[in-house]
CSV table of C-alpha atoms in Angstrom, one decimal:
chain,number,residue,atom,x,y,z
A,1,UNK,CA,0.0,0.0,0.0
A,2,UNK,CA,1.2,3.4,-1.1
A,3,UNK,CA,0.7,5.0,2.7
A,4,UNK,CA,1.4,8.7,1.7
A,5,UNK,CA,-0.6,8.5,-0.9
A,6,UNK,CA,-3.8,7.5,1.0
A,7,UNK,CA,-2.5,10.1,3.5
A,8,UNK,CA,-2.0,13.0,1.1
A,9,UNK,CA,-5.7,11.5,-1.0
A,10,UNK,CA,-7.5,12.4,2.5
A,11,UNK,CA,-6.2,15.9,3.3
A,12,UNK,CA,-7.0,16.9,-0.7
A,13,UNK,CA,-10.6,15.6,0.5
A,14,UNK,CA,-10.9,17.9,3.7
A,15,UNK,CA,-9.3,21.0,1.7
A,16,UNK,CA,-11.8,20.4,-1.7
A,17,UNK,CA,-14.2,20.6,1.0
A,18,UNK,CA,-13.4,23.4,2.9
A,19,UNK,CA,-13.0,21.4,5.9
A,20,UNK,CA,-8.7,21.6,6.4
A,21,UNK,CA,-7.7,23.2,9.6
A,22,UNK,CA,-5.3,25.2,10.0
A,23,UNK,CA,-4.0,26.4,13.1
A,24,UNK,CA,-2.9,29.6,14.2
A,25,UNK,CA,-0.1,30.7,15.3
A,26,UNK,CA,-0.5,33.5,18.3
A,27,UNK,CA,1.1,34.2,21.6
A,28,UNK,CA,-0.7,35.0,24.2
A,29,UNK,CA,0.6,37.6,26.6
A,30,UNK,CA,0.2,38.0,30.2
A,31,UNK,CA,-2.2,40.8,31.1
A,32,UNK,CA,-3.3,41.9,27.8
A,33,UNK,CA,-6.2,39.2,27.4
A,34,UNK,CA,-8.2,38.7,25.0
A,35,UNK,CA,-5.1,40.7,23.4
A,36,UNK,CA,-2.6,38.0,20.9
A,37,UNK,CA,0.2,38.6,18.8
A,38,UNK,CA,0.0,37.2,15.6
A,39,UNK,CA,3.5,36.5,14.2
A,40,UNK,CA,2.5,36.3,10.5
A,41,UNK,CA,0.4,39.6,10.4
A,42,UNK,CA,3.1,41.2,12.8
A,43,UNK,CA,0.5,42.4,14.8
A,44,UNK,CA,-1.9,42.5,17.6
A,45,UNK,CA,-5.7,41.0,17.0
A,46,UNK,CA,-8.5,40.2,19.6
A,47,UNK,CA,-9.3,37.1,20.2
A,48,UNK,CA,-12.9,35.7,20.1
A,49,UNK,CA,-12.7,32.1,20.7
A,50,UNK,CA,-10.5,31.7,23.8
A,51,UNK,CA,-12.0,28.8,26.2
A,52,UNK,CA,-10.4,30.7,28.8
A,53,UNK,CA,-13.8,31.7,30.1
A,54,UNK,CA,-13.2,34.2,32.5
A,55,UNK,CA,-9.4,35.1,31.4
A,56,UNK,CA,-7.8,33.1,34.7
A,57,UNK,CA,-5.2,31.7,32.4
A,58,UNK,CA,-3.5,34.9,33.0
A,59,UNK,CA,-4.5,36.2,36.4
A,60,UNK,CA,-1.6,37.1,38.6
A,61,UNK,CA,-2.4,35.1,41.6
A,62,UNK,CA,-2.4,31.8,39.5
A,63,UNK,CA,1.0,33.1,37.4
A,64,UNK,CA,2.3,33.6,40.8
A,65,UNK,CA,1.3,30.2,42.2
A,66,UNK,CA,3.0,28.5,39.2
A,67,UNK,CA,6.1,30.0,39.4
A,68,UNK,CA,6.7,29.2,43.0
A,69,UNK,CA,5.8,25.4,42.3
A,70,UNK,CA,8.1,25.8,39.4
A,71,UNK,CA,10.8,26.9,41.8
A,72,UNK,CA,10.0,24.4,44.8
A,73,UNK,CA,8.9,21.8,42.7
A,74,UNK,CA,10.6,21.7,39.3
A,75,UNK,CA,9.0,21.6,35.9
A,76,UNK,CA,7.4,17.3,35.9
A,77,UNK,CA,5.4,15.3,38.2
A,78,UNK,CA,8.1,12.7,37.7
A,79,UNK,CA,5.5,9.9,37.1
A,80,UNK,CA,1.6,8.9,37.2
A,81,UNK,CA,-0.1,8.9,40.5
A,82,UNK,CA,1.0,5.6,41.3
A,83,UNK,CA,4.8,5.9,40.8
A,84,UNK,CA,6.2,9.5,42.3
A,85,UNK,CA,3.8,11.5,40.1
A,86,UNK,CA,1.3,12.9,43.6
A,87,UNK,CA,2.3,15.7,45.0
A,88,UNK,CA,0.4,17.9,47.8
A,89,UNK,CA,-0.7,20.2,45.2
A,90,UNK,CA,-2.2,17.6,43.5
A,91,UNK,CA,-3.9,16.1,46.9
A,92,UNK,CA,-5.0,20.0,47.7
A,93,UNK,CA,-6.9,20.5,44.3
A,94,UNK,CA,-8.5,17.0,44.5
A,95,UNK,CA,-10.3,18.6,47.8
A,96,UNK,CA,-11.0,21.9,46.8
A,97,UNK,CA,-12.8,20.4,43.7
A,98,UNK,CA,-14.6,18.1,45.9
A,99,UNK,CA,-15.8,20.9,47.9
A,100,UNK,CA,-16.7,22.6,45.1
A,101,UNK,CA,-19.2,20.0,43.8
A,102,UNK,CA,-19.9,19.0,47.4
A,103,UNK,CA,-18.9,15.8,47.0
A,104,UNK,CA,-16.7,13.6,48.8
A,105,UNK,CA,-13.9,12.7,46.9
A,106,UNK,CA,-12.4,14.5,43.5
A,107,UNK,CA,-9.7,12.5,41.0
A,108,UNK,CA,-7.9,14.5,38.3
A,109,UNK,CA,-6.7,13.6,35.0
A,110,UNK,CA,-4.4,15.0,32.4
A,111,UNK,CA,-7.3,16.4,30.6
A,112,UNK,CA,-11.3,16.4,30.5
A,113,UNK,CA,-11.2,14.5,27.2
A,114,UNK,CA,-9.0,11.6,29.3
A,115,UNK,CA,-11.2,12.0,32.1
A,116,UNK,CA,-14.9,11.1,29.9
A,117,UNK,CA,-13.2,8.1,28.1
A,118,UNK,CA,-11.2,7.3,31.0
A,119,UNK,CA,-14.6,7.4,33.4
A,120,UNK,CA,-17.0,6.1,31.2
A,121,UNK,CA,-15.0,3.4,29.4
A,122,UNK,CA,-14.2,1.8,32.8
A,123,UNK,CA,-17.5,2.2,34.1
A,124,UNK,CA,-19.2,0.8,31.5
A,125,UNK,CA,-16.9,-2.4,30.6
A,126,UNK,CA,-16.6,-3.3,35.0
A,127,UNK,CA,-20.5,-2.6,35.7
A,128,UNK,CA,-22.3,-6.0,35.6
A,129,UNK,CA,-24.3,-6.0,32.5
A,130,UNK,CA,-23.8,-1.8,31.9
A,131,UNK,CA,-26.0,-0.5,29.5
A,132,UNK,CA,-25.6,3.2,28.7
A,133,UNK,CA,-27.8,5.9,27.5
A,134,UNK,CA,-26.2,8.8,26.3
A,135,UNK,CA,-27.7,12.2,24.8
A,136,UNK,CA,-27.9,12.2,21.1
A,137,UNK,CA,-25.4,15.7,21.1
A,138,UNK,CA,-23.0,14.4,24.0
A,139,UNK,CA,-18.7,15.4,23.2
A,140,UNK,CA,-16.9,13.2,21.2
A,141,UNK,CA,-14.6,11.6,24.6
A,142,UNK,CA,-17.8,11.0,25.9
A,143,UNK,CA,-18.6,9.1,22.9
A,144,UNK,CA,-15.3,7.3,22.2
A,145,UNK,CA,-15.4,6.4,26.0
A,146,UNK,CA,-19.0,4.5,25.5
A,147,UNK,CA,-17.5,3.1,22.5
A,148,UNK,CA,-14.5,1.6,24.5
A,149,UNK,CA,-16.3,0.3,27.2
A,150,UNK,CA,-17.9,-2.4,25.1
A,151,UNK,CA,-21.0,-1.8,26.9
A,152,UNK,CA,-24.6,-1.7,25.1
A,153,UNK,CA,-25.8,1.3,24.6
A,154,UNK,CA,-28.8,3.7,23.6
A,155,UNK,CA,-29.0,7.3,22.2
A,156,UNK,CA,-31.9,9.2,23.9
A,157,UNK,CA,-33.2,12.6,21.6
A,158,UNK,CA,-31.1,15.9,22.9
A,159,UNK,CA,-32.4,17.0,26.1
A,160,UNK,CA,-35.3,15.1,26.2
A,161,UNK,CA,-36.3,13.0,29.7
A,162,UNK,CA,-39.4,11.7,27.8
A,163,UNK,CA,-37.5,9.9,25.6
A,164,UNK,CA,-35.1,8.7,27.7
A,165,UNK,CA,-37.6,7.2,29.8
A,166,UNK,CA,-39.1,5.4,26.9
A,167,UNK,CA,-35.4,4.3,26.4
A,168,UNK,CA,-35.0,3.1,30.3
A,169,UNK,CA,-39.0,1.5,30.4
A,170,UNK,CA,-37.5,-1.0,28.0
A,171,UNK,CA,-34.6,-1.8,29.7
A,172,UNK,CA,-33.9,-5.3,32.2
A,173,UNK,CA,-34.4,-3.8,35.6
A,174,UNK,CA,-31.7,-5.8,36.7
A,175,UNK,CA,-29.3,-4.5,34.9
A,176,UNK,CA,-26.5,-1.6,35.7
A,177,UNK,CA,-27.5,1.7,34.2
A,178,UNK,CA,-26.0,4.5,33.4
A,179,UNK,CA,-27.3,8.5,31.8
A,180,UNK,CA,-24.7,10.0,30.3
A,181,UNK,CA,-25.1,14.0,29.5
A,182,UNK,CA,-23.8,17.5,29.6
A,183,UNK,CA,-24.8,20.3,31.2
A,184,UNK,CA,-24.3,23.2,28.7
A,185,UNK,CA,-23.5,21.9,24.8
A,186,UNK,CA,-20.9,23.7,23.4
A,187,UNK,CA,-21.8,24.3,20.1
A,188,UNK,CA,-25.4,25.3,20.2
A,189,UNK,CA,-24.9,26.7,23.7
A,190,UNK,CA,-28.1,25.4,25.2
A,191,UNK,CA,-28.4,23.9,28.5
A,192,UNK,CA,-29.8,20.4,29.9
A,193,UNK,CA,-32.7,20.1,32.0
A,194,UNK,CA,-30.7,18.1,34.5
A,195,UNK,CA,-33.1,18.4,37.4
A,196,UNK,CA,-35.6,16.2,35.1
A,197,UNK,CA,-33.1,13.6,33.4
A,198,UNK,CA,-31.9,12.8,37.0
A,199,UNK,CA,-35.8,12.1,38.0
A,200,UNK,CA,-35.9,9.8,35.2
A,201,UNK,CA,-32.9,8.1,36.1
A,202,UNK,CA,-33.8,7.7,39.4
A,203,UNK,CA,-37.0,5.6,38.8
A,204,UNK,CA,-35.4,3.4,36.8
A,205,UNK,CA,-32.1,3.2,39.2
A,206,UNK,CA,-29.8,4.7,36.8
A,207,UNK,CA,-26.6,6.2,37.4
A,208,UNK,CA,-26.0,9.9,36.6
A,209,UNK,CA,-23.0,10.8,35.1
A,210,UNK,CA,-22.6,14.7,34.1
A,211,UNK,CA,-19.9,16.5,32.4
A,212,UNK,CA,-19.9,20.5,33.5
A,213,UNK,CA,-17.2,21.5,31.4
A,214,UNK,CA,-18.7,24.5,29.9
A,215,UNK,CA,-20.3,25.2,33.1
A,216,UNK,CA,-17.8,25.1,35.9
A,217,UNK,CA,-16.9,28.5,37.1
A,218,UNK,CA,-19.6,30.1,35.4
A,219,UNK,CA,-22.7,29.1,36.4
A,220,UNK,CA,-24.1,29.1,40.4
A,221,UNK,CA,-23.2,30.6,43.6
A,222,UNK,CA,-19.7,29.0,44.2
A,223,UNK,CA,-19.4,28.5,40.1
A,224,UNK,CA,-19.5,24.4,40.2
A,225,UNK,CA,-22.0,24.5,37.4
A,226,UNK,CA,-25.5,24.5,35.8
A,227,UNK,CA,-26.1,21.7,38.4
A,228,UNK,CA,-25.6,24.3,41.4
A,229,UNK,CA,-27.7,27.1,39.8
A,230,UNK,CA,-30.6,24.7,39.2
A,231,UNK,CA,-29.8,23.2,43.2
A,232,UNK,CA,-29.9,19.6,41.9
A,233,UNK,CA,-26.1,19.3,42.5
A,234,UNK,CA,-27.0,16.3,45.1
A,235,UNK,CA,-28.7,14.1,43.1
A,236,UNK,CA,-25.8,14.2,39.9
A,237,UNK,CA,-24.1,10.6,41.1
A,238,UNK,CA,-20.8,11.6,39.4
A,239,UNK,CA,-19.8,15.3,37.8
A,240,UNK,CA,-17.1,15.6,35.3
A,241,UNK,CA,-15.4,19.0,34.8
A,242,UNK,CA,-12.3,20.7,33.5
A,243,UNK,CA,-9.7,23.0,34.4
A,244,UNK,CA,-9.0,23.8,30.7
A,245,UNK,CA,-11.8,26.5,30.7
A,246,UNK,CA,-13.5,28.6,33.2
A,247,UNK,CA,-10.4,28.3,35.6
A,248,UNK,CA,-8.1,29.1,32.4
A,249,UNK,CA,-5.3,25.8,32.9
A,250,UNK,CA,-5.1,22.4,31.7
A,251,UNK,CA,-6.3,18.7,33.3
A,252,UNK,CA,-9.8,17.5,34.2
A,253,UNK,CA,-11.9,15.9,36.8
A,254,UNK,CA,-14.5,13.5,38.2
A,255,UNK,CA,-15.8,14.4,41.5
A,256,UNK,CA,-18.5,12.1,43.1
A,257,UNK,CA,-19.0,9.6,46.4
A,258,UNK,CA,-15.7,8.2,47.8
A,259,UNK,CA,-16.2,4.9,46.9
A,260,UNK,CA,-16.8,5.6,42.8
A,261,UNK,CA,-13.9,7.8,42.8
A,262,UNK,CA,-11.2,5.5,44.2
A,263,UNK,CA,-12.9,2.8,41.9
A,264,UNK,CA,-12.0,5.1,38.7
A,265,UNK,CA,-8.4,5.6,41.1
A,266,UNK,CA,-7.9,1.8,41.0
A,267,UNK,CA,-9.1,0.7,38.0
A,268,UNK,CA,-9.1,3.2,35.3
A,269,UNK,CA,-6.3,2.7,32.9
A,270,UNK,CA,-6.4,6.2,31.4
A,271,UNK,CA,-5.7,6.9,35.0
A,272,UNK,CA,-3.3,4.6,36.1
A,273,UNK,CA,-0.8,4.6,33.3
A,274,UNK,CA,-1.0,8.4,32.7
A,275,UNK,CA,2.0,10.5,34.3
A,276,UNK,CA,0.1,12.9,36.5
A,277,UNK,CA,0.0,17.2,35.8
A,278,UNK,CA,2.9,18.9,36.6
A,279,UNK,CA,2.5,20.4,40.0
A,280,UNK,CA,3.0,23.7,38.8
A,281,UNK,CA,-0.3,23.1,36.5
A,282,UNK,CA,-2.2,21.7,40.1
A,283,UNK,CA,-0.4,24.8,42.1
A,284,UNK,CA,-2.0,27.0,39.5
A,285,UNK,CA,-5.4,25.7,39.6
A,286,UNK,CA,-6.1,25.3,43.1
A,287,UNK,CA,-5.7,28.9,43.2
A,288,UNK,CA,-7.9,29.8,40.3
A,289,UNK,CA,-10.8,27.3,41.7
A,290,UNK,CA,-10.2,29.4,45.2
A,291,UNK,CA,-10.4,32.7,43.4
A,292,UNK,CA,-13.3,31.8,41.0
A,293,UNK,CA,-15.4,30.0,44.1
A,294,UNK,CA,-15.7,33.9,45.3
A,295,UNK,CA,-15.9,36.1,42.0
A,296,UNK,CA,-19.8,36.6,42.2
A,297,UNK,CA,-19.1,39.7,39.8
A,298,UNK,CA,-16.8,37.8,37.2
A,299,UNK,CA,-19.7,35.4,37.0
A,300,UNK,CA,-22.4,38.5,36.4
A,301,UNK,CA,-19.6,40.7,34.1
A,302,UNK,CA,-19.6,36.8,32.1
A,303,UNK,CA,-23.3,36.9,31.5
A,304,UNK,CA,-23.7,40.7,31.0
A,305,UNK,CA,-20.7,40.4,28.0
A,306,UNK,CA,-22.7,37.2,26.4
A,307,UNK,CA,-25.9,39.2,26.6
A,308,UNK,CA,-24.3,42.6,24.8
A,309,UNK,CA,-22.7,40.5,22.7
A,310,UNK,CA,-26.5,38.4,21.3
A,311,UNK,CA,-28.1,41.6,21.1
A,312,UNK,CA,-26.1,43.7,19.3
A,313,UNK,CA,-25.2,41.0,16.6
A,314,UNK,CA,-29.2,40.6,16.1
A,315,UNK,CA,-29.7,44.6,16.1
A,316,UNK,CA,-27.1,44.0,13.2
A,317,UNK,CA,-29.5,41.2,11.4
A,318,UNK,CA,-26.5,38.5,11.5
A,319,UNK,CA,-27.6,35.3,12.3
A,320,UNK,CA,-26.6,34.5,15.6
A,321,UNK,CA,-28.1,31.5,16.9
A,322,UNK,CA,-30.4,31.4,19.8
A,323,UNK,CA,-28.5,30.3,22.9
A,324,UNK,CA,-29.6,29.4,26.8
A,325,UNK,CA,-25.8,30.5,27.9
A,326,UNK,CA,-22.7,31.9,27.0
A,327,UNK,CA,-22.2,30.4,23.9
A,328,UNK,CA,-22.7,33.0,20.8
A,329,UNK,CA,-23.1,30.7,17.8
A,330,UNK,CA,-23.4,32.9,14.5
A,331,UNK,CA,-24.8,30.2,11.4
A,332,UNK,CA,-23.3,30.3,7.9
A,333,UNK,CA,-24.0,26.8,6.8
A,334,UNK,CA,-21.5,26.2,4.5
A,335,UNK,CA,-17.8,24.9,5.4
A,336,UNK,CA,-15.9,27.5,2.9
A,337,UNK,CA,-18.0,30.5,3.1
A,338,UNK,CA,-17.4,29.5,7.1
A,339,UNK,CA,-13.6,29.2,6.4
A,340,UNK,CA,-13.7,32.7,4.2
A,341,UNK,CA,-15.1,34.6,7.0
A,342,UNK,CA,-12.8,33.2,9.3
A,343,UNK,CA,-10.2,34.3,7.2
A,344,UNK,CA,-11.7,37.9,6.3
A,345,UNK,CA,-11.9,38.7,10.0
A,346,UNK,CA,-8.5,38.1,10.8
A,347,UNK,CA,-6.4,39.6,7.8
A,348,UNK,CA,-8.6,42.5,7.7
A,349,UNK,CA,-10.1,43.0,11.3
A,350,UNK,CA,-7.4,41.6,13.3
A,351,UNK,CA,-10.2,39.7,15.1
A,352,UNK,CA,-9.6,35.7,15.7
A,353,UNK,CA,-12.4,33.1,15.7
A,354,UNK,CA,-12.4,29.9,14.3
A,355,UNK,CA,-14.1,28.5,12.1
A,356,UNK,CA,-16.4,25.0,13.2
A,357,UNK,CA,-17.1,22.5,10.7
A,358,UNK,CA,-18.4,18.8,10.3
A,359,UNK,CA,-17.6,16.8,12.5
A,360,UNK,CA,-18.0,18.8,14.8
A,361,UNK,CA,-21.6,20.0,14.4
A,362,UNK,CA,-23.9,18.7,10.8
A,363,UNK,CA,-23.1,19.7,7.7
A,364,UNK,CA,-25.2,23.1,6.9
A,365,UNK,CA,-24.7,23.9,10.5
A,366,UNK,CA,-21.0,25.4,9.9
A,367,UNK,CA,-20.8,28.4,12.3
A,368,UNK,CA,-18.5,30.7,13.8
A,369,UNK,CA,-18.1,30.4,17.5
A,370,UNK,CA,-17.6,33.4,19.7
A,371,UNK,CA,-16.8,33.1,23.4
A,372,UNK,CA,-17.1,37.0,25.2
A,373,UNK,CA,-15.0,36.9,28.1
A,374,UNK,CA,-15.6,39.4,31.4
A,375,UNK,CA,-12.3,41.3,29.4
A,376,UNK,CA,-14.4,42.2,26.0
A,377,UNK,CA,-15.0,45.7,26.4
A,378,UNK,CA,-18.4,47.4,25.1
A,379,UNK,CA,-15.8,48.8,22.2
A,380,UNK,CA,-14.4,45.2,21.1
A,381,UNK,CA,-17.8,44.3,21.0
A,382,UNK,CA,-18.9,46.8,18.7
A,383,UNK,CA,-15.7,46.6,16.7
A,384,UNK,CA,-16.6,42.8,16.1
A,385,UNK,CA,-20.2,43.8,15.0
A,386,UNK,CA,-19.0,46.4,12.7
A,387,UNK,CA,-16.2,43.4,11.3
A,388,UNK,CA,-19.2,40.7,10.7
A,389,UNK,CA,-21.4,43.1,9.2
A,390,UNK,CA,-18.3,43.9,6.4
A,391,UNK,CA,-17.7,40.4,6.3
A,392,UNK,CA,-21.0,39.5,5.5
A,393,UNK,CA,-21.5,42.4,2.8
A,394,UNK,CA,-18.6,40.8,1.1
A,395,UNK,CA,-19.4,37.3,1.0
A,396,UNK,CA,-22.4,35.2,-0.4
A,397,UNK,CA,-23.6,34.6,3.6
A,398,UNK,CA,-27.3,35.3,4.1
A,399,UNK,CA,-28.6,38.3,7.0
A,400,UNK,CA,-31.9,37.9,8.8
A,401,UNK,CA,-34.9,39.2,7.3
């Protein structure tokens, strides 16, 4: 077999169709968030896409944290958990993330992806008989986690209890059970009824398993999550979150009862035979957890940005999608035109957003994806309206009526 050849025949498939990402190369600088440096336009542009929720990646206190580990500590773990890899920062952020959730016990991993396929995989191939139900729109590691457990499983319409208790009616009541779902969905930005889908799982004697990714930090009192706001945190049998987002690091976490956690401790091999953050990274974010527990006003700033942000590009007539949080999807529908704008926003505007294509949402659902930070002043918003609507006067992409 001619292997670069099949190589090299795929990627002309993703570029024909518009589809070929390519990255961006920026550098980030401390204190001038959502302010980047892009090397190949020598110049400054604003960046619209960050993850970094609430801009913690770069707050002082958790730069400050990191360097001191860096100092005490050195640069690695040295190993996974197991094998010279825990330190006490690591065994001080596993608490203060089970106190956010109000949990007993927390575990981290390198990352939320490894956390959901790490979690889920080993829960469903170890639980007698597992059979899953997962929501139709659920991430991708949730998914390939599923897939690797082995276990049966069912798809149950998005955000819909009814039909996940047709799904469960049908199901041997002697068997394990498990509801797999998110909190808010990245893409469309709407949020889960969890309050509901847990009722339905408890009658049937399912197990709740909900990933907060897009939710920790920004939503409730203390910030664990849609699942605080709605004050059905209790009844969630195991939450999955990140520190990739809200709290503006790297790593994810499961937080749940003490016994399911050191289960996933001792059994899990993405886990086990995974060398553990660096302690700088677990320095870092048991500040930023600490900090964002009591930033009431971040949290109201967050919204009030998101808010701005919906209305304004609607005044404009540009098709922002409707949203439930802080998620400001804006549909173009077609994976070049998406790729074009993309493009035209960032050589002439200086304003950075990515495009997001199959497979990540349906084809004719291509999008751009902007993520307004606390940071985004009422002038970058307005600057980014101004941007879209030249965008759109320039390219084939259809207004609202």
């Amino acid at each position: 077999m001619d292997f670069e050849a099949f190589f090299k025949t795929r990627l002309d498939a993703l570029k024909a169709e518009g589809r070929y990402r390519v990255f961006t190369d920026i550098a980030r600088r401390a204190g001038a968030f959502p302010r980047a440096y892009d090397g190949a336009l020598r110049g400054d542009i604003t960046v619209w896409c960050s993850n970094d929720y609430l801009g913690m990646g770069q707050h002082p206190e958790v730069l400050a944290a990191m360097r001191d580990a860096i100092d005490r500590n050195g640069a690695g773990a040295g190993g996974t958990r197991n094998i010279s890899g825990t330190t006490h920062h690591h065994v001080t952020l596993e608490r203060e993330l089970a106190s956010l959730h109000r949990k007993a016990s927390a575990l981290t991993f390198t990352s939320g992806y490894v956390a959901n396929e790490a979690a889920l995989a080993t829960l469903g191939s170890l639980l007698p008989n597992c059979v899953i139900f997962s929501d139709a729109l659920n991430h991708a590691s949730m998914i390939q986690g599923i897939r690797h457990s082995g276990a049966e499983k069912h798809i149950f319409k998005h955000n819909d209890p009814a039909d996940l208790e047709r799904l469960l009616k049908t199901a041997d009541p002697t068997r394990a059970k498990l509801v797999a779902f998110e909190s808010v969905y990245s893409m469309d930005g709407d949020i889960a009824p969890i309050g509901e889908i847990c009722d339905v799982a408890r009658r049937y004697g399912a197990m709740t398993y909900l990933d907060e990714v897009h939710a920790v930090g920004l939503y409730g009192e203390h910030g664990a999550g849609v699942a605080e706001r709605d004050g059905v945190m209790d009844r969630v049998d195991l939450i999955q979150g990140t520190l990739a987002k809200a709290f503006g690091l790297m790593g994810g976490y499961v937080a749940a009862s003490a016994a399911l956690v050191d289960f996933l401790r001792s059994y899990a091999p993405g886990f086990i035979f995974t060398t553990s953050l660096p302690p700088a990274i677990a320095a870092g974010a048991v500040v930023s957890v600490r900090h964002v527990k009591e930033a009431t006003e971040l949290r109201r700033r967050h919204q009030d940005r998101a808010a701005r942000l919906k209305r304004r590009l609607a005044e404009a007539r540009l098709p922002v999608m409707r949203s439930e949080s802080h998620i400001v999807p804006v549909l173009i529908g077609d994976a070049r035109l998406c790729k074009e704008a993309a493009d035209e926003l960032l050589e002439r505007h200086r304003i950075y957003v990515q495009p997001i294509n199959f497979p990540t949402v349906p084809r004719g659902g291509e999008r751009l994806r902007f993520t307004p930070t606390p940071l985004h002043s009422d002038q970058d918003i307005e600057i980014l309206v101004a941007a879209l609507s030249d965008v759109w006067s320039r390219l084939p992409i259809r207004r609202v009526a």
